[in-house]
Short mmCIF file of C-alpha atoms in Angstrom, two decimals:
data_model
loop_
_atom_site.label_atom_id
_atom_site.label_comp_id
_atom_site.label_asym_id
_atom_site.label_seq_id
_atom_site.Cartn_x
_atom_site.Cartn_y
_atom_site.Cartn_z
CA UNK A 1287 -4.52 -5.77 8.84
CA UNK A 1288 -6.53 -8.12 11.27
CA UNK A 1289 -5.78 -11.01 9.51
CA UNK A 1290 -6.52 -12.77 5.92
CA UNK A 1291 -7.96 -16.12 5.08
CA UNK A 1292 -6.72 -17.37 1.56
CA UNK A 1293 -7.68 -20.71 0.01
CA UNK A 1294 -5.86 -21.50 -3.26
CA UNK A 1295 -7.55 -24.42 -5.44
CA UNK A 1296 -6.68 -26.22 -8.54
CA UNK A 1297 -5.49 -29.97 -9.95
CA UNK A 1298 -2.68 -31.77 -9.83
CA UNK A 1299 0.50 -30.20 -11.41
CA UNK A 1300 -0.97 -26.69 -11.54
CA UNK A 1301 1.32 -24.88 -8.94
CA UNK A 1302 -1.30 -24.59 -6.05
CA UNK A 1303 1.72 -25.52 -3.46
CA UNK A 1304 3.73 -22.59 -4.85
CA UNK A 1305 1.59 -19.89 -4.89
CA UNK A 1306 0.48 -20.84 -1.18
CA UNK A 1307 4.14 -21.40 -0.32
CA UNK A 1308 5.27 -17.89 -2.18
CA UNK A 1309 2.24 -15.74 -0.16
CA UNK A 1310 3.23 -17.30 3.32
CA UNK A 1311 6.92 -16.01 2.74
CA UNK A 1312 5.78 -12.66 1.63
CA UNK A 1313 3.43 -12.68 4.87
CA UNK A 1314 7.00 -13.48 6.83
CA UNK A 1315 9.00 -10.88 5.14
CA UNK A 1316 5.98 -8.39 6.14
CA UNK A 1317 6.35 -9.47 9.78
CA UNK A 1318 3.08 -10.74 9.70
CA UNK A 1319 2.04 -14.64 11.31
CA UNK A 1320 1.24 -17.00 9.14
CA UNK A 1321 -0.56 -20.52 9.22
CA UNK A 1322 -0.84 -22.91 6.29
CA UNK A 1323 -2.19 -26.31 5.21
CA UNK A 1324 -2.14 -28.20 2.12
CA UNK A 1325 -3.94 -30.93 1.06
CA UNK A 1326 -2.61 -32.83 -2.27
CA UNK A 1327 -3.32 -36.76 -1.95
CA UNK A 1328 -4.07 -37.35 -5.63
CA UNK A 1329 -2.41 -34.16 -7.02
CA UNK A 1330 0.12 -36.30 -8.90
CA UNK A 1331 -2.40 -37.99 -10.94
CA UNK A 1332 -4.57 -34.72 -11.86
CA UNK A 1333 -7.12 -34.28 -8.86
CA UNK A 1334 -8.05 -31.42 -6.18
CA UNK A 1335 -5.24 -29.97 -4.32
CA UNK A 1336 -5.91 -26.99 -2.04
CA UNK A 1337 -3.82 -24.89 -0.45
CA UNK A 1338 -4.98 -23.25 3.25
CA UNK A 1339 -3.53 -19.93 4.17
CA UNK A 1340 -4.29 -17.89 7.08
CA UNK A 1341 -2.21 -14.46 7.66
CA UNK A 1342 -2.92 -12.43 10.43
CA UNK A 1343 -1.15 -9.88 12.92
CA UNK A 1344 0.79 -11.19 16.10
CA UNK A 1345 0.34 -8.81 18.81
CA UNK A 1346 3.33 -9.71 21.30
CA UNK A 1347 1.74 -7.41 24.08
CA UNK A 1348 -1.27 -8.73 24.30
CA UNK A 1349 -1.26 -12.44 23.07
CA UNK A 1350 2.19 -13.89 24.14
CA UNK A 1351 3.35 -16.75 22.93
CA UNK A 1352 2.41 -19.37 25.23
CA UNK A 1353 -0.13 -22.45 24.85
CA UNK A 1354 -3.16 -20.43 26.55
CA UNK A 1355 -2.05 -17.53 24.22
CA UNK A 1356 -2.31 -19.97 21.37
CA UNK A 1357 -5.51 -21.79 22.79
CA UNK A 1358 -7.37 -18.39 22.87
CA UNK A 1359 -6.83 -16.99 19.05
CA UNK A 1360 -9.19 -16.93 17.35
CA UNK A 1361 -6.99 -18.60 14.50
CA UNK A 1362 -5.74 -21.99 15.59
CA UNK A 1363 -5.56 -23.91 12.99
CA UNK A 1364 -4.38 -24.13 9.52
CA UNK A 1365 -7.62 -25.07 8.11
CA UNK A 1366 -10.11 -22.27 6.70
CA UNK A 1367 -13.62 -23.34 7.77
CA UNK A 1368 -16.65 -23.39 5.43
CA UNK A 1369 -17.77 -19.34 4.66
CA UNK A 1370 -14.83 -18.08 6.24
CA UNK A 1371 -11.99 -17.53 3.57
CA UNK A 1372 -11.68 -13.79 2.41
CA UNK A 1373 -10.05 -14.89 -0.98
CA UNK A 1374 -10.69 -18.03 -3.41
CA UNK A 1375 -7.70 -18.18 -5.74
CA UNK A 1376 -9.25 -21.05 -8.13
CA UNK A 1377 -6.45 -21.87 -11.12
CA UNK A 1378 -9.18 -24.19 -12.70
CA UNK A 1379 -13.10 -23.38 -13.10
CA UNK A 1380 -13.87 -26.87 -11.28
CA UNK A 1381 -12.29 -25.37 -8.04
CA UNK A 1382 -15.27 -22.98 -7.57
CA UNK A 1383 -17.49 -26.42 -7.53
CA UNK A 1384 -15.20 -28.00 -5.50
CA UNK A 1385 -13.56 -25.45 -2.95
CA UNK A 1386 -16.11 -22.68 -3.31
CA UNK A 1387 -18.09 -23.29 -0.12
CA UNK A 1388 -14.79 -21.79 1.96
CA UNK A 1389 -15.38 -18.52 0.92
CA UNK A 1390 -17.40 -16.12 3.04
CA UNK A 1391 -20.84 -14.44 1.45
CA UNK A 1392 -18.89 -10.96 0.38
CA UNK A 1393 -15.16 -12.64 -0.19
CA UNK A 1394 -13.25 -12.12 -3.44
CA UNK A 1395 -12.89 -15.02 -6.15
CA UNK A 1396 -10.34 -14.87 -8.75
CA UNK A 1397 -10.65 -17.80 -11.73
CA UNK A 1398 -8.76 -19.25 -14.25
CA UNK A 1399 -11.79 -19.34 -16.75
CA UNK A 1400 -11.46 -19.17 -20.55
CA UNK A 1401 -13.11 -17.25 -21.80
CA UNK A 1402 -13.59 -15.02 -18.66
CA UNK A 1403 -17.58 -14.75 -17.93
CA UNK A 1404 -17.93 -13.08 -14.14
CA UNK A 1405 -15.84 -10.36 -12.29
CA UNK A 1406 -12.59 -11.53 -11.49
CA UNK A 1407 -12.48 -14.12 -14.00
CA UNK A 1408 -9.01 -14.28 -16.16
CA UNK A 1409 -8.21 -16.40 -18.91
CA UNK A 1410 -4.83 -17.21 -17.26
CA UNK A 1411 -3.52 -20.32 -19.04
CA UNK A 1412 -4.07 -18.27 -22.16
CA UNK A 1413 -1.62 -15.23 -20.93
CA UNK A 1414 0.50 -17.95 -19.79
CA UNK A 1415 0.91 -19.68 -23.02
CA UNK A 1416 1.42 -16.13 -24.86
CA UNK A 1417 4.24 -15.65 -22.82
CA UNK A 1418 5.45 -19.22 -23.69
CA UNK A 1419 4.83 -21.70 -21.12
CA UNK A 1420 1.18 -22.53 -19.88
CA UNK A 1421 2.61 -23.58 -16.66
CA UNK A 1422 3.00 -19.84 -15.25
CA UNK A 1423 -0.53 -19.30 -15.14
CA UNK A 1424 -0.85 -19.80 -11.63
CA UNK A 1425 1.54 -16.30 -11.38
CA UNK A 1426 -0.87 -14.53 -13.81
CA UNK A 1427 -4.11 -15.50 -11.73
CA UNK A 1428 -1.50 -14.32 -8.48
CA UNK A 1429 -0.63 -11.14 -10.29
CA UNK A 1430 -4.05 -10.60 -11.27
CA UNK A 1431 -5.14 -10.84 -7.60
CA UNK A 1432 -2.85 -8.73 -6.02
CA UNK A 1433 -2.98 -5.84 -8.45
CA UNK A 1434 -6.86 -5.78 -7.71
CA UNK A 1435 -5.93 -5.32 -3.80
CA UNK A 1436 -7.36 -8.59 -2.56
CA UNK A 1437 -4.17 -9.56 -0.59
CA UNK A 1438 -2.61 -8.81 1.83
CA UNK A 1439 0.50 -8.25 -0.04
CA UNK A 1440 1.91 -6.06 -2.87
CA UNK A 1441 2.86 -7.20 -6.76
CA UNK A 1442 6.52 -5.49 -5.35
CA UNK A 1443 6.39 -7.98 -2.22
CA UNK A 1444 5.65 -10.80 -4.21
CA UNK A 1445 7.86 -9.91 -6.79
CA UNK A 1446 10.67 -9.52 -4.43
CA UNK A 1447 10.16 -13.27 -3.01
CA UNK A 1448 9.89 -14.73 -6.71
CA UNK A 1449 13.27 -13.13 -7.46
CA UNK A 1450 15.06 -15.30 -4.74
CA UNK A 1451 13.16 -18.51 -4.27
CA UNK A 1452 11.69 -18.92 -8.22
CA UNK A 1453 15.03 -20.19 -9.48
CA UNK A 1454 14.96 -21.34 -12.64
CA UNK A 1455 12.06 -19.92 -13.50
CA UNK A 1456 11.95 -16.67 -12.18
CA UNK A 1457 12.48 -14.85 -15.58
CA UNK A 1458 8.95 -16.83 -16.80
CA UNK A 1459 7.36 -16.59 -13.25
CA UNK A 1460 7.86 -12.84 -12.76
CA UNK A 1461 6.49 -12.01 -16.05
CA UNK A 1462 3.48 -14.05 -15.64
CA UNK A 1463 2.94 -12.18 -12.10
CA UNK A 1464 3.54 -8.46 -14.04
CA UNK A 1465 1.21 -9.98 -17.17
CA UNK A 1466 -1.33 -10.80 -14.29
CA UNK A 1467 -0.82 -7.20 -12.93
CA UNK A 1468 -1.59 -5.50 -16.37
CA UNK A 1469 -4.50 -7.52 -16.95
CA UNK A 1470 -5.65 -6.09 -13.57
CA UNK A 1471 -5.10 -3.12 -14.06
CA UNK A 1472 -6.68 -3.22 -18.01
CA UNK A 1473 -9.75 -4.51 -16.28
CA UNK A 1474 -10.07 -1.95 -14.31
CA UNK A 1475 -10.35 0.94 -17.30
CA UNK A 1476 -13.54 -0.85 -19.01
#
């Protein structure tokens, strides 16, 4: 892997920090450099909040860490620019409208979107809710991403992450994520 550019987009109160948060540590337990941003002004009262993640490989030899090293990447800064993101991970349908225009011509959206109407469209929220708590859709949407390929990561990698940081809700969260995973993987036999 060259490197991954993942922008995660939803409203206020619908786990966007997490997921980002839960893919950068599973980019650090893979060795891998990682470079995030988040943007959440008005998340508290229900409005946009993205999440910017960049992943990529650190070559020591060739790129060592100094400020011309730094200077010279082509990744340096958080920030995904406009057509450059390799994955949209949009937990509400509005986030296409909104946060669409970082994704690249042939990069990968998955949507919350009830009921699902394009490829990697999942009704999230309702999995979520089935397994008893509509706030775990944001793992579903994950899972559902993950067990299609798109990242950079593996449903075991993230799975291992949720198991120590989730807490509380890591019973609910790594359900969701599996849920997410079957769903994928149902998808893929029609």
């Amino acid at each position: 892997m060259q490197q991954q550019q993942i922008a995660v987009s939803g409203l206020g109160g619908q786990g966007v920090l997490f997921v980002t948060k839960l893919l950068a540590e599973a980019a650090l337990r893979k060795d891998l450099s990682v470079l995030v941003s988040e943007t959440h002004g008005m998340a508290q009262r229900g409005g946009h909040v993205i999440g910017h993640l960049k992943v990529f490989t650190y070559d020591a030899h060739t790129a060592p860490c100094t400020t011309d090293a730094l200077i010279s990447s082509p990744l340096t800064s958080p920030l995904i620019r406009p057509g450059c993101a390799d994955v949209l991970l949009a937990l509400h349908q509005e986030s296409l409208e909104t946060h669409g225009y970082l994704l690249r011509p042939d990069g990968q959206v998955f949507c919350h979107r009830s009921p699902p109407k394009a490829p990697g469209d999942i009704d999230a929220v309702g999995l979520a809710k089935k397994l008893g708590n509509a706030v775990a859709a944001n793992m579903v949407l994950l899972g559902y991403a993950v067990a299609q390929g798109a990242l950079f990561c593996s449903i075991e990698d993230l799975t291992a992450v949720l198991a120590q940081t989730a807490g509380t809700r890591a019973a609910l969260s790594l359900k969701a994520l599996e849920a997410g995973a079957q769903a994928a993987s149902e998808a893929r036999m029609d």
